[in-house]
PDB file of C-alpha atoms in Angstrom:
ATOM      1  CA  MET A   1     160.575  82.039 200.166  1.00  0.00           C
ATOM      2  CA  ILE A   2     157.909  79.213 199.031  1.00  0.00           C
ATOM      3  CA  THR A   3     155.298  79.714 196.461  1.00  0.00           C
ATOM      4  CA  ALA A   4     151.612  77.894 196.755  1.00  0.00           C
ATOM      5  CA  ALA A   5     152.976  75.471 193.824  1.00  0.00           C
ATOM      6  CA  GLN A   6     155.936  74.464 195.604  1.00  0.00           C
ATOM      7  CA  LEU A   7     153.890  73.518 199.214  1.00  0.00           C
ATOM      8  CA  ARG A   8     151.447  71.375 197.266  1.00  0.00           C
ATOM      9  CA  ALA A   9     154.342  69.924 195.114  1.00  0.00           C
ATOM     10  CA  ALA A  10     156.491  68.917 198.356  1.00  0.00           C
ATOM     11  CA  ARG A  11     153.072  67.397 200.287  1.00  0.00           C
ATOM     12  CA  ALA A  12     152.912  65.224 196.942  1.00  0.00           C
ATOM     13  CA  LEU A  13     156.424  64.252 197.164  1.00  0.00           C
ATOM     14  CA  LEU A  14     155.977  63.241 200.791  1.00  0.00           C
ATOM     15  CA  GLY A  15     152.690  61.801 200.077  1.00  0.00           C
ATOM     16  CA  ILE A  16     150.853  63.674 202.884  1.00  0.00           C
ATOM     17  CA  ASP A  17     147.473  65.638 203.079  1.00  0.00           C
ATOM     18  CA  GLN A  18     147.143  68.905 204.524  1.00  0.00           C
ATOM     19  CA  ARG A  19     146.074  67.601 208.218  1.00  0.00           C
ATOM     20  CA  GLN A  20     149.525  65.613 208.281  1.00  0.00           C
ATOM     21  CA  LEU A  21     151.616  68.720 207.148  1.00  0.00           C
ATOM     22  CA  ALA A  22     149.389  70.670 209.567  1.00  0.00           C
ATOM     23  CA  GLU A  23     150.728  68.436 212.680  1.00  0.00           C
ATOM     24  CA  LEU A  24     154.138  68.321 211.385  1.00  0.00           C
ATOM     25  CA  SER A  25     154.458  71.818 210.981  1.00  0.00           C
ATOM     26  CA  GLY A  26     151.939  72.752 214.399  1.00  0.00           C
ATOM     27  CA  LEU A  27     150.082  74.990 212.432  1.00  0.00           C
ATOM     28  CA  SER A  28     146.585  74.612 211.758  1.00  0.00           C
ATOM     29  CA  VAL A  29     144.790  73.040 208.810  1.00  0.00           C
ATOM     30  CA  PRO A  30     142.953  76.112 207.855  1.00  0.00           C
ATOM     31  CA  THR A  31     146.277  78.026 207.711  1.00  0.00           C
ATOM     32  CA  ILE A  32     147.843  75.190 205.368  1.00  0.00           C
ATOM     33  CA  GLN A  33     144.764  75.628 203.392  1.00  0.00           C
ATOM     34  CA  ARG A  34     145.088  79.566 203.160  1.00  0.00           C
ATOM     35  CA  MET A  35     148.896  79.047 202.072  1.00  0.00           C
ATOM     36  CA  GLU A  36     148.157  76.485 199.143  1.00  0.00           C
ATOM     37  CA  ALA A  37     145.196  78.623 198.149  1.00  0.00           C
ATOM     38  CA  SER A  38     147.784  81.551 198.006  1.00  0.00           C
ATOM     39  CA  GLU A  39     148.684  82.848 194.524  1.00  0.00           C
ATOM     40  CA  GLY A  40     152.245  82.925 193.711  1.00  0.00           C
ATOM     41  CA  THR A  41     154.485  83.276 196.755  1.00  0.00           C
ATOM     42  CA  ILE A  42     152.748  82.365 199.895  1.00  0.00           C
ATOM     43  CA  ARG A  43     152.279  85.510 202.354  1.00  0.00           C
ATOM     44  CA  GLY A  44     152.058  85.168 206.242  1.00  0.00           C
ATOM     45  CA  ASN A  45     153.235  85.378 209.444  1.00  0.00           C
ATOM     46  CA  VAL A  46     157.259  84.850 209.414  1.00  0.00           C
ATOM     47  CA  ASP A  47     156.759  82.246 212.380  1.00  0.00           C
ATOM     48  CA  SER A  48     154.104  80.281 210.579  1.00  0.00           C
ATOM     49  CA  LEU A  49     156.475  80.256 207.093  1.00  0.00           C
ATOM     50  CA  VAL A  50     159.494  79.246 209.335  1.00  0.00           C
ATOM     51  CA  LYS A  51     157.563  76.458 210.777  1.00  0.00           C
ATOM     52  CA  LEU A  52     156.478  74.975 207.433  1.00  0.00           C
ATOM     53  CA  ILE A  53     159.929  75.454 206.014  1.00  0.00           C
ATOM     54  CA  ASP A  54     161.642  73.473 208.833  1.00  0.00           C
ATOM     55  CA  ALA A  55     158.510  71.062 209.041  1.00  0.00           C
ATOM     56  CA  LEU A  56     159.264  70.253 205.164  1.00  0.00           C
ATOM     57  CA  GLY A  57     163.250  69.978 205.632  1.00  0.00           C
ATOM     58  CA  THR A  58     162.805  67.650 208.719  1.00  0.00           C
ATOM     59  CA  ALA A  59     160.413  65.561 206.271  1.00  0.00           C
ATOM     60  CA  GLY A  60     162.996  65.337 203.847  1.00  0.00           C
ATOM     61  CA  VAL A  61     162.026  67.860 201.156  1.00  0.00           C
ATOM     62  CA  ASP A  62     164.398  70.834 199.605  1.00  0.00           C
ATOM     63  CA  VAL A  63     162.841  73.805 198.719  1.00  0.00           C
ATOM     64  CA  ILE A  64     164.545  75.707 195.779  1.00  0.00           C
ATOM     65  CA  ASN A  65     164.105  79.261 195.473  1.00  0.00           C
ATOM     66  CA  GLU A  66     164.421  81.184 192.343  1.00  0.00           C
ATOM     67  CA  GLY A  67     167.874  81.656 191.515  1.00  0.00           C
ATOM     68  CA  ALA A  68     169.593  78.836 193.454  1.00  0.00           C
ATOM     69  CA  VAL A  69     171.917  76.103 192.082  1.00  0.00           C
ATOM     70  CA  SER A  70     169.372  73.725 190.592  1.00  0.00           C
ATOM     71  CA  GLY A  71     170.028  71.279 187.256  1.00  0.00           C
ATOM     72  CA  GLY A  72     166.859  72.515 185.772  1.00  0.00           C
ATOM     73  CA  GLY A  73     166.852  76.449 187.054  1.00  0.00           C
ATOM     74  CA  GLY A  74     163.859  78.159 188.723  1.00  0.00           C
ATOM     75  CA  ARG A  75     161.725  77.305 191.890  1.00  0.00           C
ATOM     76  CA  GLY A  76     160.827  73.787 192.715  1.00  0.00           C
ATOM     77  CA  VAL A  77     160.959  71.339 195.332  1.00  0.00           C
ATOM     78  CA  ARG A  78     163.153  68.134 195.823  1.00  0.00           C
ATOM     79  CA  LEU A  79     163.483  65.056 198.191  1.00  0.00           C
ATOM     80  CA  LYS A  80     167.082  65.741 199.750  1.00  0.00           C
ATOM     81  CA  SER A  81     169.642  63.534 198.554  1.00  0.00           C
ATOM     82  CA  GLY A  82     170.642  60.778 200.287  1.00  0.00           C
ATOM     83  CA  SER A  83     167.531  60.657 202.197  1.00  0.00           C
ATOM     84  CA  GLY A  84     166.289  57.961 200.735  1.00  0.00           C
ATOM     85  CA  SER A  85     162.455  57.917 201.367  1.00  0.00           C
ATOM     86  CA  PRO A  86     160.844  60.817 203.350  1.00  0.00           C
ATOM     87  CA  LYS A  87     160.873  60.591 207.212  1.00  0.00           C
ATOM     88  CA  VAL A  88     156.820  61.435 207.641  1.00  0.00           C
ATOM     89  CA  GLN A  89     155.002  58.506 209.574  1.00  0.00           C
ATOM     90  CA  THR A  90     151.581  58.031 208.295  1.00  0.00           C
TER      91      THR A  90
END
């Protein structure tokens, strides 16, 4: 799914804080904090993980899973191609 490092990197790409991500995803700030404090892959309620991934995707970030097609290989995040600037209102 997504690692804590990917989540922090995605927020950095979007230029948003934990509170803004919580609002975008419909999750609580403590939930976002717990996810980002995880070691390795984020574990949690499937509904919460889906909300998180959907919110990042809507905001313009692709989460790259291990083994997915990517120029550099490995996990990561990137702005969606053709999206220009992220779709986040601050």
